[in-house]
Amino acid sequence: MQFLGICADVYGLDGQACEDARDYIASTGAGYPQIVATEALLRYVSYMPSTYIFDSSGRMIAKYAGTLSESEWINVIETLMAKYS
């Protein structure tokens, strides 16, 4: 299973990606890759935070709007791994 973080609160009034977003990504210490969202990508996000989970074929198998607790994420991951592994 691979995670990808997308920093979406990134554009200034001039339409350019804010350096603060890149600084934030660098400061998280997350153990997974993170990117700054493009305007095109943001057209598909209706709620933040949003989580989309894809299988190894690139098919979306789950979508979550809002935050989940650690125990909820563990349950989601274990359930999906059992179903799709």
PDB file of N, CA, C and O in Angstrom:
ATOM      1  N   MET A   1       0.854  -1.162   0.000  1.00  0.00           N
ATOM      2  CA  MET A   1       0.000   0.000   0.000  1.00  0.00           C
ATOM      3  C   MET A   1       0.903   1.229   0.000  1.00  0.00           C
ATOM      4  O   MET A   1       1.892   1.267   0.719  1.00  0.00           O
ATOM      5  N   GLN A   2       0.564   2.210  -0.826  1.00  0.00           N
ATOM      6  CA  GLN A   2       1.362   3.434  -0.931  1.00  0.00           C
ATOM      7  C   GLN A   2       0.470   4.638  -0.658  1.00  0.00           C
ATOM      8  O   GLN A   2      -0.662   4.688  -1.116  1.00  0.00           O
ATOM      9  N   PHE A   3       0.980   5.574   0.091  1.00  0.00           N
ATOM     10  CA  PHE A   3       0.261   6.813   0.379  1.00  0.00           C
ATOM     11  C   PHE A   3       0.935   7.964  -0.347  1.00  0.00           C
ATOM     12  O   PHE A   3       2.148   7.975  -0.530  1.00  0.00           O
ATOM     13  N   LEU A   4       0.139   8.947  -0.738  1.00  0.00           N
ATOM     14  CA  LEU A   4       0.634  10.166  -1.358  1.00  0.00           C
ATOM     15  C   LEU A   4      -0.124  11.325  -0.733  1.00  0.00           C
ATOM     16  O   LEU A   4      -1.353  11.374  -0.792  1.00  0.00           O
ATOM     17  N   GLY A   5       0.591  12.248  -0.115  1.00  0.00           N
ATOM     18  CA  GLY A   5      -0.028  13.439   0.446  1.00  0.00           C
ATOM     19  C   GLY A   5      -0.088  14.530  -0.605  1.00  0.00           C
ATOM     20  O   GLY A   5       0.851  14.715  -1.371  1.00  0.00           O
ATOM     21  N   ILE A   6      -1.214  15.237  -0.635  1.00  0.00           N
ATOM     22  CA  ILE A   6      -1.373  16.346  -1.583  1.00  0.00           C
ATOM     23  C   ILE A   6      -1.712  17.593  -0.786  1.00  0.00           C
ATOM     24  O   ILE A   6      -2.769  17.671  -0.163  1.00  0.00           O
ATOM     25  N   CYS A   7      -0.829  18.554  -0.809  1.00  0.00           N
ATOM     26  CA  CYS A   7      -1.038  19.823  -0.124  1.00  0.00           C
ATOM     27  C   CYS A   7      -1.896  20.688  -1.039  1.00  0.00           C
ATOM     28  O   CYS A   7      -1.470  21.060  -2.138  1.00  0.00           O
ATOM     29  N   ALA A   8      -3.122  20.986  -0.617  1.00  0.00           N
ATOM     30  CA  ALA A   8      -4.075  21.640  -1.506  1.00  0.00           C
ATOM     31  C   ALA A   8      -4.283  23.127  -1.235  1.00  0.00           C
ATOM     32  O   ALA A   8      -4.784  23.836  -2.087  1.00  0.00           O
ATOM     33  N   ASP A   9      -3.923  23.610  -0.085  1.00  0.00           N
ATOM     34  CA  ASP A   9      -4.131  25.020   0.256  1.00  0.00           C
ATOM     35  C   ASP A   9      -2.871  25.781  -0.134  1.00  0.00           C
ATOM     36  O   ASP A   9      -2.086  26.197   0.713  1.00  0.00           O
ATOM     37  N   VAL A  10      -2.663  25.946  -1.448  1.00  0.00           N
ATOM     38  CA  VAL A  10      -1.335  26.330  -1.901  1.00  0.00           C
ATOM     39  C   VAL A  10      -1.236  27.549  -2.805  1.00  0.00           C
ATOM     40  O   VAL A  10      -0.145  28.005  -3.082  1.00  0.00           O
ATOM     41  N   TYR A  11      -2.341  28.097  -3.278  1.00  0.00           N
ATOM     42  CA  TYR A  11      -2.241  29.147  -4.282  1.00  0.00           C
ATOM     43  C   TYR A  11      -2.507  30.527  -3.716  1.00  0.00           C
ATOM     44  O   TYR A  11      -3.463  30.748  -2.996  1.00  0.00           O
ATOM     45  N   GLY A  12      -1.637  31.462  -4.081  1.00  0.00           N
ATOM     46  CA  GLY A  12      -1.808  32.853  -3.700  1.00  0.00           C
ATOM     47  C   GLY A  12      -2.737  33.556  -4.681  1.00  0.00           C
ATOM     48  O   GLY A  12      -3.230  32.971  -5.640  1.00  0.00           O
ATOM     49  N   LEU A  13      -2.987  34.825  -4.436  1.00  0.00           N
ATOM     50  CA  LEU A  13      -3.869  35.603  -5.305  1.00  0.00           C
ATOM     51  C   LEU A  13      -3.345  35.715  -6.721  1.00  0.00           C
ATOM     52  O   LEU A  13      -4.114  35.925  -7.658  1.00  0.00           O
ATOM     53  N   ASP A  14      -2.032  35.547  -6.899  1.00  0.00           N
ATOM     54  CA  ASP A  14      -1.453  35.630  -8.239  1.00  0.00           C
ATOM     55  C   ASP A  14      -1.518  34.292  -8.985  1.00  0.00           C
ATOM     56  O   ASP A  14      -1.054  34.176 -10.108  1.00  0.00           O
ATOM     57  N   GLY A  15      -2.109  33.256  -8.356  1.00  0.00           N
ATOM     58  CA  GLY A  15      -2.237  31.955  -9.004  1.00  0.00           C
ATOM     59  C   GLY A  15      -0.996  31.097  -8.934  1.00  0.00           C
ATOM     60  O   GLY A  15      -0.958  30.004  -9.462  1.00  0.00           O
ATOM     61  N   GLN A  16       0.040  31.580  -8.262  1.00  0.00           N
ATOM     62  CA  GLN A  16       1.286  30.828  -8.145  1.00  0.00           C
ATOM     63  C   GLN A  16       1.290  30.025  -6.844  1.00  0.00           C
ATOM     64  O   GLN A  16       0.748  30.458  -5.835  1.00  0.00           O
ATOM     65  N   ALA A  17       1.912  28.845  -6.893  1.00  0.00           N
ATOM     66  CA  ALA A  17       2.026  28.016  -5.689  1.00  0.00           C
ATOM     67  C   ALA A  17       2.848  28.762  -4.647  1.00  0.00           C
ATOM     68  O   ALA A  17       3.888  29.336  -4.957  1.00  0.00           O
ATOM     69  N   CYS A  18       2.356  28.786  -3.439  1.00  0.00           N
ATOM     70  CA  CYS A  18       3.026  29.493  -2.345  1.00  0.00           C
ATOM     71  C   CYS A  18       4.242  28.701  -1.870  1.00  0.00           C
ATOM     72  O   CYS A  18       4.184  27.481  -1.747  1.00  0.00           O
ATOM     73  N   GLU A  19       5.314  29.397  -1.592  1.00  0.00           N
ATOM     74  CA  GLU A  19       6.493  28.732  -1.023  1.00  0.00           C
ATOM     75  C   GLU A  19       6.156  28.129   0.335  1.00  0.00           C
ATOM     76  O   GLU A  19       6.733  27.127   0.734  1.00  0.00           O
ATOM     77  N   ASP A  20       5.178  28.721   1.048  1.00  0.00           N
ATOM     78  CA  ASP A  20       4.783  28.183   2.350  1.00  0.00           C
ATOM     79  C   ASP A  20       4.319  26.730   2.237  1.00  0.00           C
ATOM     80  O   ASP A  20       4.544  25.931   3.136  1.00  0.00           O
ATOM     81  N   ALA A  21       3.655  26.392   1.140  1.00  0.00           N
ATOM     82  CA  ALA A  21       3.189  25.015   0.950  1.00  0.00           C
ATOM     83  C   ALA A  21       4.371  24.065   0.854  1.00  0.00           C
ATOM     84  O   ALA A  21       4.376  23.001   1.471  1.00  0.00           O
ATOM     85  N   ARG A  22       5.377  24.456   0.097  1.00  0.00           N
ATOM     86  CA  ARG A  22       6.568  23.601  -0.020  1.00  0.00           C
ATOM     87  C   ARG A  22       7.291  23.490   1.318  1.00  0.00           C
ATOM     88  O   ARG A  22       7.782  22.429   1.688  1.00  0.00           O
ATOM     89  N   ASP A  23       7.342  24.608   2.056  1.00  0.00           N
ATOM     90  CA  ASP A  23       7.962  24.587   3.388  1.00  0.00           C
ATOM     91  C   ASP A  23       7.175  23.673   4.330  1.00  0.00           C
ATOM     92  O   ASP A  23       7.752  22.920   5.107  1.00  0.00           O
ATOM     93  N   TYR A  24       5.854  23.747   4.258  1.00  0.00           N
ATOM     94  CA  TYR A  24       5.014  22.899   5.103  1.00  0.00           C
ATOM     95  C   TYR A  24       5.274  21.429   4.802  1.00  0.00           C
ATOM     96  O   TYR A  24       5.455  20.617   5.711  1.00  0.00           O
ATOM     97  N   ILE A  25       5.282  21.078   3.533  1.00  0.00           N
ATOM     98  CA  ILE A  25       5.533  19.686   3.148  1.00  0.00           C
ATOM     99  C   ILE A  25       6.877  19.215   3.705  1.00  0.00           C
ATOM    100  O   ILE A  25       6.981  18.130   4.270  1.00  0.00           O
ATOM    101  N   ALA A  26       7.893  20.045   3.583  1.00  0.00           N
ATOM    102  CA  ALA A  26       9.226  19.676   4.077  1.00  0.00           C
ATOM    103  C   ALA A  26       9.225  19.510   5.593  1.00  0.00           C
ATOM    104  O   ALA A  26       9.975  18.701   6.131  1.00  0.00           O
ATOM    105  N   SER A  27       8.361  20.257   6.289  1.00  0.00           N
ATOM    106  CA  SER A  27       8.374  20.240   7.758  1.00  0.00           C
ATOM    107  C   SER A  27       7.594  19.088   8.371  1.00  0.00           C
ATOM    108  O   SER A  27       7.730  18.819   9.563  1.00  0.00           O
ATOM    109  N   THR A  28       6.771  18.387   7.601  1.00  0.00           N
ATOM    110  CA  THR A  28       5.892  17.374   8.198  1.00  0.00           C
ATOM    111  C   THR A  28       6.633  16.136   8.679  1.00  0.00           C
ATOM    112  O   THR A  28       6.183  15.480   9.608  1.00  0.00           O
ATOM    113  N   GLY A  29       7.726  15.802   8.013  1.00  0.00           N
ATOM    114  CA  GLY A  29       8.441  14.590   8.392  1.00  0.00           C
ATOM    115  C   GLY A  29       7.667  13.328   8.040  1.00  0.00           C
ATOM    116  O   GLY A  29       7.964  12.252   8.554  1.00  0.00           O
ATOM    117  N   ALA A  30       6.667  13.453   7.183  1.00  0.00           N
ATOM    118  CA  ALA A  30       5.862  12.291   6.801  1.00  0.00           C
ATOM    119  C   ALA A  30       6.731  11.265   6.098  1.00  0.00           C
ATOM    120  O   ALA A  30       7.638  11.610   5.346  1.00  0.00           O
ATOM    121  N   GLY A  31       6.425   9.999   6.333  1.00  0.00           N
ATOM    122  CA  GLY A  31       7.186   8.909   5.740  1.00  0.00           C
ATOM    123  C   GLY A  31       6.640   8.473   4.393  1.00  0.00           C
ATOM    124  O   GLY A  31       6.824   7.328   3.990  1.00  0.00           O
ATOM    125  N   TYR A  32       5.946   9.363   3.709  1.00  0.00           N
ATOM    126  CA  TYR A  32       5.395   9.059   2.394  1.00  0.00           C
ATOM    127  C   TYR A  32       5.559  10.289   1.518  1.00  0.00           C
ATOM    128  O   TYR A  32       5.708  11.404   2.001  1.00  0.00           O
ATOM    129  N   PRO A  33       5.537  10.112   0.190  1.00  0.00           N
ATOM    130  CA  PRO A  33       5.722  11.268  -0.695  1.00  0.00           C
ATOM    131  C   PRO A  33       4.561  12.254  -0.586  1.00  0.00           C
ATOM    132  O   PRO A  33       3.424  11.855  -0.338  1.00  0.00           O
ATOM    133  N   GLN A  34       4.877  13.524  -0.767  1.00  0.00           N
ATOM    134  CA  GLN A  34       3.866  14.576  -0.756  1.00  0.00           C
ATOM    135  C   GLN A  34       4.129  15.518  -1.923  1.00  0.00           C
ATOM    136  O   GLN A  34       5.275  15.762  -2.278  1.00  0.00           O
ATOM    137  N   ILE A  35       3.060  16.025  -2.499  1.00  0.00           N
ATOM    138  CA  ILE A  35       3.176  16.947  -3.619  1.00  0.00           C
ATOM    139  C   ILE A  35       2.307  18.177  -3.366  1.00  0.00           C
ATOM    140  O   ILE A  35       1.415  18.153  -2.531  1.00  0.00           O
ATOM    141  N   VAL A  36       2.575  19.232  -4.120  1.00  0.00           N
ATOM    142  CA  VAL A  36       1.722  20.415  -4.121  1.00  0.00           C
ATOM    143  C   VAL A  36       0.703  20.227  -5.239  1.00  0.00           C
ATOM    144  O   VAL A  36       1.057  19.922  -6.378  1.00  0.00           O
ATOM    145  N   ALA A  37      -0.573  20.387  -4.918  1.00  0.00           N
ATOM    146  CA  ALA A  37      -1.635  20.186  -5.905  1.00  0.00           C
ATOM    147  C   ALA A  37      -1.572  21.226  -7.009  1.00  0.00           C
ATOM    148  O   ALA A  37      -1.185  22.362  -6.787  1.00  0.00           O
ATOM    149  N   THR A  38      -1.966  20.808  -8.190  1.00  0.00           N
ATOM    150  CA  THR A  38      -2.122  21.745  -9.306  1.00  0.00           C
ATOM    151  C   THR A  38      -3.567  22.242  -9.306  1.00  0.00           C
ATOM    152  O   THR A  38      -4.456  21.625  -8.713  1.00  0.00           O
ATOM    153  N   GLU A  39      -3.807  23.330 -10.001  1.00  0.00           N
ATOM    154  CA  GLU A  39      -5.183  23.830 -10.105  1.00  0.00           C
ATOM    155  C   GLU A  39      -6.090  22.791 -10.760  1.00  0.00           C
ATOM    156  O   GLU A  39      -7.247  22.630 -10.377  1.00  0.00           O
ATOM    157  N   ALA A  40      -5.578  22.071 -11.751  1.00  0.00           N
ATOM    158  CA  ALA A  40      -6.372  21.038 -12.426  1.00  0.00           C
ATOM    159  C   ALA A  40      -6.780  19.938 -11.450  1.00  0.00           C
ATOM    160  O   ALA A  40      -7.931  19.480 -11.466  1.00  0.00           O
ATOM    161  N   LEU A  41      -5.886  19.520 -10.594  1.00  0.00           N
ATOM    162  CA  LEU A  41      -6.195  18.486  -9.601  1.00  0.00           C
ATOM    163  C   LEU A  41      -7.238  18.979  -8.610  1.00  0.00           C
ATOM    164  O   LEU A  41      -8.147  18.246  -8.224  1.00  0.00           O
ATOM    165  N   LEU A  42      -7.154  20.238  -8.211  1.00  0.00           N
ATOM    166  CA  LEU A  42      -8.088  20.780  -7.226  1.00  0.00           C
ATOM    167  C   LEU A  42      -9.529  20.814  -7.737  1.00  0.00           C
ATOM    168  O   LEU A  42     -10.464  20.840  -6.933  1.00  0.00           O
ATOM    169  N   ARG A  43      -9.734  20.768  -9.026  1.00  0.00           N
ATOM    170  CA  ARG A  43     -11.097  20.733  -9.581  1.00  0.00           C
ATOM    171  C   ARG A  43     -11.841  19.475  -9.171  1.00  0.00           C
ATOM    172  O   ARG A  43     -13.061  19.433  -9.178  1.00  0.00           O
ATOM    173  N   TYR A  44     -11.109  18.419  -8.808  1.00  0.00           N
ATOM    174  CA  TYR A  44     -11.725  17.142  -8.449  1.00  0.00           C
ATOM    175  C   TYR A  44     -11.905  16.960  -6.947  1.00  0.00           C
ATOM    176  O   TYR A  44     -12.452  15.951  -6.512  1.00  0.00           O
ATOM    177  N   VAL A  45     -11.448  17.916  -6.162  1.00  0.00           N
ATOM    178  CA  VAL A  45     -11.532  17.803  -4.710  1.00  0.00           C
ATOM    179  C   VAL A  45     -12.663  18.700  -4.228  1.00  0.00           C
ATOM    180  O   VAL A  45     -12.625  19.913  -4.417  1.00  0.00           O
ATOM    181  N   SER A  46     -13.677  18.107  -3.628  1.00  0.00           N
ATOM    182  CA  SER A  46     -14.822  18.890  -3.178  1.00  0.00           C
ATOM    183  C   SER A  46     -14.826  19.112  -1.671  1.00  0.00           C
ATOM    184  O   SER A  46     -15.609  19.912  -1.169  1.00  0.00           O
ATOM    185  N   TYR A  47     -13.988  18.407  -0.950  1.00  0.00           N
ATOM    186  CA  TYR A  47     -13.954  18.506   0.507  1.00  0.00           C
ATOM    187  C   TYR A  47     -12.538  18.262   0.983  1.00  0.00           C
ATOM    188  O   TYR A  47     -11.853  17.395   0.451  1.00  0.00           O
ATOM    189  N   MET A  48     -12.095  19.035   1.965  1.00  0.00           N
ATOM    190  CA  MET A  48     -10.755  18.812   2.507  1.00  0.00           C
ATOM    191  C   MET A  48     -10.847  18.602   4.006  1.00  0.00           C
ATOM    192  O   MET A  48     -11.567  19.344   4.657  1.00  0.00           O
ATOM    193  N   PRO A  49     -10.154  17.647   4.552  1.00  0.00           N
ATOM    194  CA  PRO A  49      -9.325  16.704   3.790  1.00  0.00           C
ATOM    195  C   PRO A  49     -10.179  15.639   3.104  1.00  0.00           C
ATOM    196  O   PRO A  49     -11.247  15.293   3.565  1.00  0.00           O
ATOM    197  N   SER A  50      -9.675  15.166   2.014  1.00  0.00           N
ATOM    198  CA  SER A  50     -10.291  14.055   1.273  1.00  0.00           C
ATOM    199  C   SER A  50      -9.251  12.960   1.112  1.00  0.00           C
ATOM    200  O   SER A  50      -8.069  13.242   0.949  1.00  0.00           O
ATOM    201  N   THR A  51      -9.704  11.736   1.153  1.00  0.00           N
ATOM    202  CA  THR A  51      -8.815  10.595   0.959  1.00  0.00           C
ATOM    203  C   THR A  51      -9.408   9.700  -0.117  1.00  0.00           C
ATOM    204  O   THR A  51     -10.584   9.351  -0.056  1.00  0.00           O
ATOM    205  N   TYR A  52      -8.600   9.394  -1.101  1.00  0.00           N
ATOM    206  CA  TYR A  52      -8.995   8.496  -2.180  1.00  0.00           C
ATOM    207  C   TYR A  52      -8.044   7.312  -2.147  1.00  0.00           C
ATOM    208  O   TYR A  52      -6.835   7.485  -2.073  1.00  0.00           O
ATOM    209  N   ILE A  53      -8.593   6.115  -2.203  1.00  0.00           N
ATOM    210  CA  ILE A  53      -7.768   4.908  -2.146  1.00  0.00           C
ATOM    211  C   ILE A  53      -7.974   4.152  -3.457  1.00  0.00           C
ATOM    212  O   ILE A  53      -9.104   3.899  -3.873  1.00  0.00           O
ATOM    213  N   PHE A  54      -6.846   3.805  -4.087  1.00  0.00           N
ATOM    214  CA  PHE A  54      -6.859   3.126  -5.378  1.00  0.00           C
ATOM    215  C   PHE A  54      -6.218   1.758  -5.247  1.00  0.00           C
ATOM    216  O   PHE A  54      -5.293   1.567  -4.455  1.00  0.00           O
ATOM    217  N   ASP A  55      -6.676   0.816  -6.046  1.00  0.00           N
ATOM    218  CA  ASP A  55      -6.030  -0.495  -6.065  1.00  0.00           C
ATOM    219  C   ASP A  55      -4.817  -0.440  -6.988  1.00  0.00           C
ATOM    220  O   ASP A  55      -4.519   0.601  -7.583  1.00  0.00           O
ATOM    221  N   SER A  56      -4.123  -1.553  -7.121  1.00  0.00           N
ATOM    222  CA  SER A  56      -2.885  -1.579  -7.909  1.00  0.00           C
ATOM    223  C   SER A  56      -3.129  -1.364  -9.399  1.00  0.00           C
ATOM    224  O   SER A  56      -2.193  -1.076 -10.136  1.00  0.00           O
ATOM    225  N   SER A  57      -4.382  -1.458  -9.833  1.00  0.00           N
ATOM    226  CA  SER A  57      -4.726  -1.194 -11.235  1.00  0.00           C
ATOM    227  C   SER A  57      -5.109   0.265 -11.472  1.00  0.00           C
ATOM    228  O   SER A  57      -5.415   0.648 -12.592  1.00  0.00           O
ATOM    229  N   GLY A  58      -5.123   1.057 -10.404  1.00  0.00           N
ATOM    230  CA  GLY A  58      -5.488   2.462 -10.531  1.00  0.00           C
ATOM    231  C   GLY A  58      -6.976   2.727 -10.396  1.00  0.00           C
ATOM    232  O   GLY A  58      -7.431   3.843 -10.602  1.00  0.00           O
ATOM    233  N   ARG A  59      -7.745   1.732 -10.011  1.00  0.00           N
ATOM    234  CA  ARG A  59      -9.194   1.874  -9.838  1.00  0.00           C
ATOM    235  C   ARG A  59      -9.481   2.369  -8.419  1.00  0.00           C
ATOM    236  O   ARG A  59      -8.959   1.821  -7.448  1.00  0.00           O
ATOM    237  N   MET A  60     -10.312   3.417  -8.291  1.00  0.00           N
ATOM    238  CA  MET A  60     -10.642   3.921  -6.964  1.00  0.00           C
ATOM    239  C   MET A  60     -11.526   2.900  -6.246  1.00  0.00           C
ATOM    240  O   MET A  60     -12.552   2.482  -6.774  1.00  0.00           O
ATOM    241  N   ILE A  61     -11.100   2.489  -5.051  1.00  0.00           N
ATOM    242  CA  ILE A  61     -11.854   1.489  -4.297  1.00  0.00           C
ATOM    243  C   ILE A  61     -12.478   2.066  -3.033  1.00  0.00           C
ATOM    244  O   ILE A  61     -13.323   1.430  -2.423  1.00  0.00           O
ATOM    245  N   ALA A  62     -12.087   3.282  -2.661  1.00  0.00           N
ATOM    246  CA  ALA A  62     -12.675   3.914  -1.482  1.00  0.00           C
ATOM    247  C   ALA A  62     -12.429   5.417  -1.525  1.00  0.00           C
ATOM    248  O   ALA A  62     -11.445   5.873  -2.113  1.00  0.00           O
ATOM    249  N   LYS A  63     -13.349   6.163  -0.906  1.00  0.00           N
ATOM    250  CA  LYS A  63     -13.229   7.616  -0.841  1.00  0.00           C
ATOM    251  C   LYS A  63     -13.775   8.066   0.510  1.00  0.00           C
ATOM    252  O   LYS A  63     -14.835   7.611   0.935  1.00  0.00           O
ATOM    253  N   TYR A  64     -13.029   8.931   1.169  1.00  0.00           N
ATOM    254  CA  TYR A  64     -13.433   9.436   2.476  1.00  0.00           C
ATOM    255  C   TYR A  64     -13.332  10.952   2.492  1.00  0.00           C
ATOM    256  O   TYR A  64     -12.335  11.511   2.043  1.00  0.00           O
ATOM    257  N   ALA A  65     -14.360  11.608   3.001  1.00  0.00           N
ATOM    258  CA  ALA A  65     -14.348  13.058   3.170  1.00  0.00           C
ATOM    259  C   ALA A  65     -14.252  13.343   4.666  1.00  0.00           C
ATOM    260  O   ALA A  65     -14.991  12.768   5.459  1.00  0.00           O
ATOM    261  N   GLY A  66     -13.320  14.196   5.034  1.00  0.00           N
ATOM    262  CA  GLY A  66     -13.135  14.530   6.439  1.00  0.00           C
ATOM    263  C   GLY A  66     -12.024  13.715   7.074  1.00  0.00           C
ATOM    264  O   GLY A  66     -11.335  12.951   6.412  1.00  0.00           O
ATOM    265  N   THR A  67     -11.883  13.901   8.342  1.00  0.00           N
ATOM    266  CA  THR A  67     -10.804  13.223   9.062  1.00  0.00           C
ATOM    267  C   THR A  67     -11.295  11.935   9.703  1.00  0.00           C
ATOM    268  O   THR A  67     -12.482  11.781   9.989  1.00  0.00           O
ATOM    269  N   LEU A  68     -10.373  11.029   9.895  1.00  0.00           N
ATOM    270  CA  LEU A  68     -10.632   9.785  10.610  1.00  0.00           C
ATOM    271  C   LEU A  68      -9.601   9.661  11.723  1.00  0.00           C
ATOM    272  O   LEU A  68      -8.474  10.127  11.589  1.00  0.00           O
ATOM    273  N   SER A  69      -9.990   9.002  12.794  1.00  0.00           N
ATOM    274  CA  SER A  69      -9.049   8.757  13.888  1.00  0.00           C
ATOM    275  C   SER A  69      -8.069   7.669  13.477  1.00  0.00           C
ATOM    276  O   SER A  69      -8.276   6.953  12.485  1.00  0.00           O
ATOM    277  N   GLU A  70      -7.016   7.522  14.261  1.00  0.00           N
ATOM    278  CA  GLU A  70      -6.033   6.470  13.975  1.00  0.00           C
ATOM    279  C   GLU A  70      -6.693   5.097  13.957  1.00  0.00           C
ATOM    280  O   GLU A  70      -6.449   4.292  13.053  1.00  0.00           O
ATOM    281  N   SER A  71      -7.546   4.820  14.933  1.00  0.00           N
ATOM    282  CA  SER A  71      -8.194   3.503  14.979  1.00  0.00           C
ATOM    283  C   SER A  71      -9.127   3.307  13.784  1.00  0.00           C
ATOM    284  O   SER A  71      -9.243   2.199  13.253  1.00  0.00           O
ATOM    285  N   GLU A  72      -9.786   4.375  13.329  1.00  0.00           N
ATOM    286  CA  GLU A  72     -10.631   4.262  12.144  1.00  0.00           C
ATOM    287  C   GLU A  72      -9.800   3.964  10.907  1.00  0.00           C
ATOM    288  O   GLU A  72     -10.187   3.143  10.073  1.00  0.00           O
ATOM    289  N   TRP A  73      -8.632   4.619  10.764  1.00  0.00           N
ATOM    290  CA  TRP A  73      -7.756   4.355   9.618  1.00  0.00           C
ATOM    291  C   TRP A  73      -7.239   2.924   9.648  1.00  0.00           C
ATOM    292  O   TRP A  73      -7.160   2.269   8.610  1.00  0.00           O
ATOM    293  N   ILE A  74      -6.882   2.452  10.835  1.00  0.00           N
ATOM    294  CA  ILE A  74      -6.412   1.063  10.949  1.00  0.00           C
ATOM    295  C   ILE A  74      -7.496   0.113  10.463  1.00  0.00           C
ATOM    296  O   ILE A  74      -7.229  -0.821   9.688  1.00  0.00           O
ATOM    297  N   ASN A  75      -8.728   0.349  10.861  1.00  0.00           N
ATOM    298  CA  ASN A  75      -9.842  -0.486  10.432  1.00  0.00           C
ATOM    299  C   ASN A  75     -10.039  -0.412   8.916  1.00  0.00           C
ATOM    300  O   ASN A  75     -10.222  -1.440   8.255  1.00  0.00           O
ATOM    301  N   VAL A  76      -9.997   0.781   8.358  1.00  0.00           N
ATOM    302  CA  VAL A  76     -10.152   0.954   6.905  1.00  0.00           C
ATOM    303  C   VAL A  76      -9.057   0.178   6.170  1.00  0.00           C
ATOM    304  O   VAL A  76      -9.330  -0.577   5.236  1.00  0.00           O
ATOM    305  N   ILE A  77      -7.821   0.357   6.575  1.00  0.00           N
ATOM    306  CA  ILE A  77      -6.691  -0.276   5.892  1.00  0.00           C
ATOM    307  C   ILE A  77      -6.759  -1.795   6.017  1.00  0.00           C
ATOM    308  O   ILE A  77      -6.590  -2.514   5.024  1.00  0.00           O
ATOM    309  N   GLU A  78      -7.019  -2.283   7.203  1.00  0.00           N
ATOM    310  CA  GLU A  78      -7.113  -3.738   7.388  1.00  0.00           C
ATOM    311  C   GLU A  78      -8.245  -4.332   6.560  1.00  0.00           C
ATOM    312  O   GLU A  78      -8.099  -5.395   5.949  1.00  0.00           O
ATOM    313  N   THR A  79      -9.384  -3.646   6.524  1.00  0.00           N
ATOM    314  CA  THR A  79     -10.530  -4.127   5.749  1.00  0.00           C
ATOM    315  C   THR A  79     -10.207  -4.156   4.260  1.00  0.00           C
ATOM    316  O   THR A  79     -10.481  -5.153   3.565  1.00  0.00           O
ATOM    317  N   LEU A  80      -9.617  -3.075   3.755  1.00  0.00           N
ATOM    318  CA  LEU A  80      -9.287  -3.024   2.330  1.00  0.00           C
ATOM    319  C   LEU A  80      -8.197  -4.022   1.956  1.00  0.00           C
ATOM    320  O   LEU A  80      -8.257  -4.641   0.882  1.00  0.00           O
ATOM    321  N   MET A  81      -7.219  -4.191   2.829  1.00  0.00           N
ATOM    322  CA  MET A  81      -6.166  -5.174   2.539  1.00  0.00           C
ATOM    323  C   MET A  81      -6.739  -6.579   2.489  1.00  0.00           C
ATOM    324  O   MET A  81      -6.350  -7.377   1.634  1.00  0.00           O
ATOM    325  N   ALA A  82      -7.661  -6.893   3.390  1.00  0.00           N
ATOM    326  CA  ALA A  82      -8.270  -8.214   3.380  1.00  0.00           C
ATOM    327  C   ALA A  82      -9.100  -8.441   2.114  1.00  0.00           C
ATOM    328  O   ALA A  82      -9.108  -9.522   1.553  1.00  0.00           O
ATOM    329  N   LYS A  83      -9.767  -7.388   1.670  1.00  0.00           N
ATOM    330  CA  LYS A  83     -10.631  -7.509   0.498  1.00  0.00           C
ATOM    331  C   LYS A  83      -9.866  -7.520  -0.803  1.00  0.00           C
ATOM    332  O   LYS A  83     -10.225  -8.231  -1.748  1.00  0.00           O
ATOM    333  N   TYR A  84      -8.766  -6.747  -0.902  1.00  0.00           N
ATOM    334  CA  TYR A  84      -8.087  -6.561  -2.181  1.00  0.00           C
ATOM    335  C   TYR A  84      -6.696  -7.182  -2.262  1.00  0.00           C
ATOM    336  O   TYR A  84      -6.035  -7.060  -3.271  1.00  0.00           O
ATOM    337  N   SER A  85      -6.253  -7.860  -1.235  1.00  0.00           N
ATOM    338  CA  SER A  85      -4.908  -8.474  -1.280  1.00  0.00           C
ATOM    339  C   SER A  85      -4.966  -9.856  -1.884  1.00  0.00           C
ATOM    340  O   SER A  85      -5.917 -10.551  -1.851  1.00  0.00           O
TER     341      SER A  85
END
